[in-house]
Coordinates of N, CA and C and ligand atoms in Angstrom, one line a residue:
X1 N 11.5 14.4 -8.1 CA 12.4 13.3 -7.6 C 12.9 13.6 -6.2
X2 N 13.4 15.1 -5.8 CA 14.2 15.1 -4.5 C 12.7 15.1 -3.6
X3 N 11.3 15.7 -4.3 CA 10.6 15.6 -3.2 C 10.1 14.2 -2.7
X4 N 10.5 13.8 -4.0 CA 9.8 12.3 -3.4 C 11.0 11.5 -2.1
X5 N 12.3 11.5 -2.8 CA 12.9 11.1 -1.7 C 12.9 12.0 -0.3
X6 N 12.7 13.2 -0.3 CA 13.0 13.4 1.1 C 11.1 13.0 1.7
X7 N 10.2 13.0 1.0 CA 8.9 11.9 1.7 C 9.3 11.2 1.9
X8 N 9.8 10.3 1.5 CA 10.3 8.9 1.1 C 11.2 8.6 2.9
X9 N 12.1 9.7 2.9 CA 12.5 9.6 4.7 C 12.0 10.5 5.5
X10 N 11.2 11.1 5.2 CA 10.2 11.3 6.7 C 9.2 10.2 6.9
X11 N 9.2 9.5 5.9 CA 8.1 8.7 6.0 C 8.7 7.5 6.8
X12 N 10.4 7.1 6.6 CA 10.7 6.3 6.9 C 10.9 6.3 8.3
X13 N 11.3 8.1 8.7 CA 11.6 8.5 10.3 C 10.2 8.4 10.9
X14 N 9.0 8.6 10.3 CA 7.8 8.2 11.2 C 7.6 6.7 11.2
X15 N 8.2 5.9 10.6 CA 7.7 4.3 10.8 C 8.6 4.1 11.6
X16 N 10.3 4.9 11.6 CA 10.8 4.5 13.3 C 10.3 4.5 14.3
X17 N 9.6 6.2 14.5 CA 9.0 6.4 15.5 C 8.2 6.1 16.1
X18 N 7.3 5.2 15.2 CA 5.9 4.8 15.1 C 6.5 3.5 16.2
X19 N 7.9 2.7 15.4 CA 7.5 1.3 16.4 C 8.6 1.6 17.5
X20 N 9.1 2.7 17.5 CA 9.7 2.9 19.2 C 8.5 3.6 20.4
X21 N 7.5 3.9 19.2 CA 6.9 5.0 20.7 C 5.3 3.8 21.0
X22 N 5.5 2.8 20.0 CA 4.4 1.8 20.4 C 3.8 1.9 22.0
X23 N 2.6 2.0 22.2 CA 2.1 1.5 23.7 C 1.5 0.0 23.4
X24 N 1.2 -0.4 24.7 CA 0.7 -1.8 25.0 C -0.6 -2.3 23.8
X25 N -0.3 -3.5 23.9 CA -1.8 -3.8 22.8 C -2.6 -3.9 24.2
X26 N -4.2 -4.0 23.0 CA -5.6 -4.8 24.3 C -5.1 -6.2 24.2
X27 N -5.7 -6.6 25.7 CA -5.8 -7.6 26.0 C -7.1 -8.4 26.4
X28 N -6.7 -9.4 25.3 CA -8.4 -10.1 25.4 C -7.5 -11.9 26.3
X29 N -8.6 -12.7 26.5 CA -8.2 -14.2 26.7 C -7.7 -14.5 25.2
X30 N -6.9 -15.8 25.6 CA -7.0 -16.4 24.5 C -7.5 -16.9 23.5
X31 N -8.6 -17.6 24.1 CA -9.8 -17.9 23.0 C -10.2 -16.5 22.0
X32 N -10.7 -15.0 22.8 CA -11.1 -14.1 22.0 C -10.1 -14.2 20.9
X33 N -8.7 -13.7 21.5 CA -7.9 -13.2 20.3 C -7.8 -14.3 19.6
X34 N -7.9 -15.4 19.4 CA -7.6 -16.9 18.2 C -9.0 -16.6 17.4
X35 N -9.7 -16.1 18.6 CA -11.1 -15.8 17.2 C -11.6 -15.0 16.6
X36 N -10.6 -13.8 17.0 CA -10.5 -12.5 16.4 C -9.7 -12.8 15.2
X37 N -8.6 -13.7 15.3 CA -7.5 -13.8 14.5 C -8.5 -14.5 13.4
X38 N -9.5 -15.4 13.4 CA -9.6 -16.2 12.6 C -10.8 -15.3 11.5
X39 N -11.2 -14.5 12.9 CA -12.3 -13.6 11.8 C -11.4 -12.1 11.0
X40 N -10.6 -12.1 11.0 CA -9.3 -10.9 10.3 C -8.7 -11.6 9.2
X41 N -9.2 -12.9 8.8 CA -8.3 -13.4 7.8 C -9.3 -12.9 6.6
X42 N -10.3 -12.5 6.8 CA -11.1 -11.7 6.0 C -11.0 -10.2 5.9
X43 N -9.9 -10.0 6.3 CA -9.3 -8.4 5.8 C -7.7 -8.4 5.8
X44 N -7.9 -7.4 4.8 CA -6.1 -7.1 4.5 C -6.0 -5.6 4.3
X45 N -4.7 -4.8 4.5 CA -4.7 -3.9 4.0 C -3.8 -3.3 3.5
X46 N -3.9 -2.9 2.4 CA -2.8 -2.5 1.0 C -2.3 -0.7 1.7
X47 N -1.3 -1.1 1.6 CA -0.2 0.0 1.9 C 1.2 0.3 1.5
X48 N 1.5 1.4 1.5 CA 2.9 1.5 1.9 C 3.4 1.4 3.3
X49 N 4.6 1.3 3.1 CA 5.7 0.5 4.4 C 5.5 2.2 5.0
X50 N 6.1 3.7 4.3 CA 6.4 5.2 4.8 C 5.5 5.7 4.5
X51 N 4.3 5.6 4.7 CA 2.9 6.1 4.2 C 2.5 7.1 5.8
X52 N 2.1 8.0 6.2 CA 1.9 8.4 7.5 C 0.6 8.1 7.9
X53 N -0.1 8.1 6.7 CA -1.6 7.3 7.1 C -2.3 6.2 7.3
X54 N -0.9 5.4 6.7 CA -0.4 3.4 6.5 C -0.5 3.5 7.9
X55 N 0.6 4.5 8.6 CA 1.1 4.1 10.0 C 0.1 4.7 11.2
X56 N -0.7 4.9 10.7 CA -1.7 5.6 12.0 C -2.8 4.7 11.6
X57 N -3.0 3.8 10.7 CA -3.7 2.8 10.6 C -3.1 1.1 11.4
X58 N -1.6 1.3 10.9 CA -1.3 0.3 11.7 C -0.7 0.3 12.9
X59 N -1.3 1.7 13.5 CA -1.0 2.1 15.2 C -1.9 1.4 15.5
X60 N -3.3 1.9 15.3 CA -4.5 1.6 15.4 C -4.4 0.0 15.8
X61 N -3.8 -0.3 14.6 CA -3.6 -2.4 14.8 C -3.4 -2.5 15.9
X62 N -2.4 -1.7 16.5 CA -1.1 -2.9 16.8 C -2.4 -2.2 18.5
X63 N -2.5 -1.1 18.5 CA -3.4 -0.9 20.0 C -4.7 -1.9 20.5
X64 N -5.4 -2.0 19.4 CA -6.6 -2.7 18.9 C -6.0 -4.4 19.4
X65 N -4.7 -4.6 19.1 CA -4.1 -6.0 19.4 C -5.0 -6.8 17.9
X66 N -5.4 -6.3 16.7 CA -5.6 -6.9 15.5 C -4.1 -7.3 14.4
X67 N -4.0 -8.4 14.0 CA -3.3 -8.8 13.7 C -4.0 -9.0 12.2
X68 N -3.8 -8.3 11.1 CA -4.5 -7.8 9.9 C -3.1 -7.9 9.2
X69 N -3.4 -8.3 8.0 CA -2.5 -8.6 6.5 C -1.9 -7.6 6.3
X70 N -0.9 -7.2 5.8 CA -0.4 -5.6 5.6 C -0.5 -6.1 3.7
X71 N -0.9 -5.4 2.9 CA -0.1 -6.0 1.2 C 0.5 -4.4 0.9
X72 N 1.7 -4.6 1.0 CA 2.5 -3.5 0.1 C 2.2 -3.0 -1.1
X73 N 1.6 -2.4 -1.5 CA 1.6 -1.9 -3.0 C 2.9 -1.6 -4.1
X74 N 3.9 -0.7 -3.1 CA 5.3 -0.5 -3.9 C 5.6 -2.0 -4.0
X75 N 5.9 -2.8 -3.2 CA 6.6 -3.8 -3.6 C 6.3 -4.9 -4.1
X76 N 4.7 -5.1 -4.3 CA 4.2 -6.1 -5.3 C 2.7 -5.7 -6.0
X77 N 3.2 -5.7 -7.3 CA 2.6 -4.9 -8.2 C 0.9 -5.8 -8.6
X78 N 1.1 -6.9 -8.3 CA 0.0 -7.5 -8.1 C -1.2 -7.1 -7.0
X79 N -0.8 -6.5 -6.1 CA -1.5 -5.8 -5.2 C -1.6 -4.6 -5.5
X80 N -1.3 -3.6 -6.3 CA -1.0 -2.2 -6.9 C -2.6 -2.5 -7.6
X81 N -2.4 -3.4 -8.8 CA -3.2 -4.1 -9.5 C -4.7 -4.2 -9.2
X82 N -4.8 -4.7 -8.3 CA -6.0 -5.3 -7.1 C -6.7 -4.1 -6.8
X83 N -5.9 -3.0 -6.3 CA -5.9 -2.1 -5.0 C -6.6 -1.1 -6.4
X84 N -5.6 -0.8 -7.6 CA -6.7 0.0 -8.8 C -7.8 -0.5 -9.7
X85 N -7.5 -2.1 -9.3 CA -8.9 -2.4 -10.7 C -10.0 -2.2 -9.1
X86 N -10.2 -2.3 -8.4 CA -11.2 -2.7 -7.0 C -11.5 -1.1 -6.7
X87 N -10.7 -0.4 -5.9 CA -11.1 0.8 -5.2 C -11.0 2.0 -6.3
X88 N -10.4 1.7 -7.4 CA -10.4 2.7 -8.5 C -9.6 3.7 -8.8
X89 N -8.7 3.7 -7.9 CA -7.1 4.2 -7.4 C -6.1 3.6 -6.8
X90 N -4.9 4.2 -7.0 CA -4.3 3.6 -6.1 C -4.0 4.5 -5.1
X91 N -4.2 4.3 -4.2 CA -4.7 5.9 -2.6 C -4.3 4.5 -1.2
X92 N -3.5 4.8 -0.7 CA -3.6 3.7 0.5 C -3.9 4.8 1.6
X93 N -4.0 4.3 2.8 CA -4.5 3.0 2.9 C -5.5 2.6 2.6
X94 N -5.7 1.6 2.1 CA -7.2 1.1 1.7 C -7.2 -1.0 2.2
X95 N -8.4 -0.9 2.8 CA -9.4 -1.9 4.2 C -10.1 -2.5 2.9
X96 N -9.8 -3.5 2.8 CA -10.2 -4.8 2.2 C -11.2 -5.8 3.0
X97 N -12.3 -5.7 3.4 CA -13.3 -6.4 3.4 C -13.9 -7.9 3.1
X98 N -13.4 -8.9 3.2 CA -13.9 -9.9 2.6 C -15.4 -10.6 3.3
X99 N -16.6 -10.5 2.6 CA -17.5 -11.7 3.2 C -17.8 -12.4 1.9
X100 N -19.1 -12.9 2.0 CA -20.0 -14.4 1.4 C -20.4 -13.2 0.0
X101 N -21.0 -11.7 0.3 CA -20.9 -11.6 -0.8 C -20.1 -10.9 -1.6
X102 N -19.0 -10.7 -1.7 CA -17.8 -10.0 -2.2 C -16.6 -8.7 -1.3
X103 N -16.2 -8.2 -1.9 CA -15.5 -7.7 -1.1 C -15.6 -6.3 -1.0
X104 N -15.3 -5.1 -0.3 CA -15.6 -4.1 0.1 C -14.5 -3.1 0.2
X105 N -14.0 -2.3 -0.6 CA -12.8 -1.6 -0.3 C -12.7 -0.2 0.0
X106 N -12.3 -0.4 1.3 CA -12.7 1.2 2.3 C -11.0 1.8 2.4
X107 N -11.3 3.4 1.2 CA -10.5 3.9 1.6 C -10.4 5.2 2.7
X108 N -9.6 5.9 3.3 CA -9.6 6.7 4.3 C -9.2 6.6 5.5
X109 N -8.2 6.9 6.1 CA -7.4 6.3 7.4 C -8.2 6.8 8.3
X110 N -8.8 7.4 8.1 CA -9.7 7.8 9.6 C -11.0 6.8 9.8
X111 N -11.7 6.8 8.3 CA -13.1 5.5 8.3 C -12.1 4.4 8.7
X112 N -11.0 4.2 8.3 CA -10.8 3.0 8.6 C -10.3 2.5 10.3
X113 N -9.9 3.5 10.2 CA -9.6 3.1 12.3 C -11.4 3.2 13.0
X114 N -11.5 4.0 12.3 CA -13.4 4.1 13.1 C -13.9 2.9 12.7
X115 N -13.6 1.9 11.9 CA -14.2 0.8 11.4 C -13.8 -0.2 12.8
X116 N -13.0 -0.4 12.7 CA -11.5 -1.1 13.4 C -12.1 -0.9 15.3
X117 N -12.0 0.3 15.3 CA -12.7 0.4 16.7 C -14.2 0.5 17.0
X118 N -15.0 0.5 16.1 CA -16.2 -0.1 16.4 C -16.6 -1.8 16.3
X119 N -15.6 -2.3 15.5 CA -16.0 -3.8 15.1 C -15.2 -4.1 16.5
X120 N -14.0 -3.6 16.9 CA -13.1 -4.8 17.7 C -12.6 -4.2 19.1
X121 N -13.1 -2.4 19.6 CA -12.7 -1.8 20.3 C -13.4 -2.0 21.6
X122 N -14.2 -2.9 21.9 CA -14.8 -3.3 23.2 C -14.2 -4.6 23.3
X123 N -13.6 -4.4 24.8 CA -13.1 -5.7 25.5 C -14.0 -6.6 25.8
X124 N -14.4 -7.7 24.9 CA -15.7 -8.4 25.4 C -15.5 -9.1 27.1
Ligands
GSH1 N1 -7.0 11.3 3.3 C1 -6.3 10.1 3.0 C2 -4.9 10.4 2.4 C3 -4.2 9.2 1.9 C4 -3.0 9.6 1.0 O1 -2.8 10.7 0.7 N2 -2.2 8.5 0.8 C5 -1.1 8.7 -0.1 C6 0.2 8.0 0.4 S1 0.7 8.8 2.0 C7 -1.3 8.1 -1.4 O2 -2.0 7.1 -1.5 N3 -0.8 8.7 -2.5 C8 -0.9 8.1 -3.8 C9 -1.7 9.0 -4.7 O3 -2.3 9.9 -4.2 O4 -1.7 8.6 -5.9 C10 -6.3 9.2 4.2 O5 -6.3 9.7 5.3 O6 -6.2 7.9 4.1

């Protein structure tokens, strides 16, 4: 119990830190980024809010200038749900995938930033 709360606030002291020490997003035109946006509505990713590996994934975002679904797992159990009958745990962060033929659930905060910067890390 105490270990989980004092995780619980380091976790919370690195998601401060995380959005005070933010650097600049990429910058694409606007056209790119509306059609980046429209090709990301086929990914989401299930997290916790104090997760350290949540947050080095949604560093990645916010640098990347990807604008990607966050689904909470603590706080809606329906995505808890999803996140264990699909990837076969519940382990976040885990990269939800959607195409034509199903969906794809990549866990690993490091595959998943490597995903992230090879699909969207060149300024076209
Ligand atoms: N090596 C993994 C570690 C992920 C990890 O340990 N996540 C923790 C939360 S910080 C988790 O999902 N714990 C739940 C569990 O293990 O049941 C990564 O880099 O993504």
């Amino acid at each position: 119990m105490l270990v989980k709360i004092v995780r619980e606030g380091l976790g919370r002291a690195i998601a401060l830190g995380d959005l005070v020490t933010r650097g600049s997003k990429m910058k694409r035109s606007e056209e790119q980024q509306a059609r980046i946006a429209e090709e990301l509505q086929s990914l989401s990713l299930y997290q916790f809010y104090a997760c350290p590996f949540c947050i080095k994934v949604r560093r990645a975002m916010h640098r990347l200038n990807l604008p990607i679904e966050t689904r909470d797992v603590n706080r809606h159990p329906q995505f808890r749900q999803e996140l264990e009958h699909n990837a076969g745990k519940v382990k976040v962060p885990c990269l939800r995938i959607d195409d034509a033929q199903g969906s794809q659930w990549m866990l690993e905060s490091g595959d998943i930033i490597a995903y992230l910067e090879q699909r969207y890390g060149q300024a076209a």
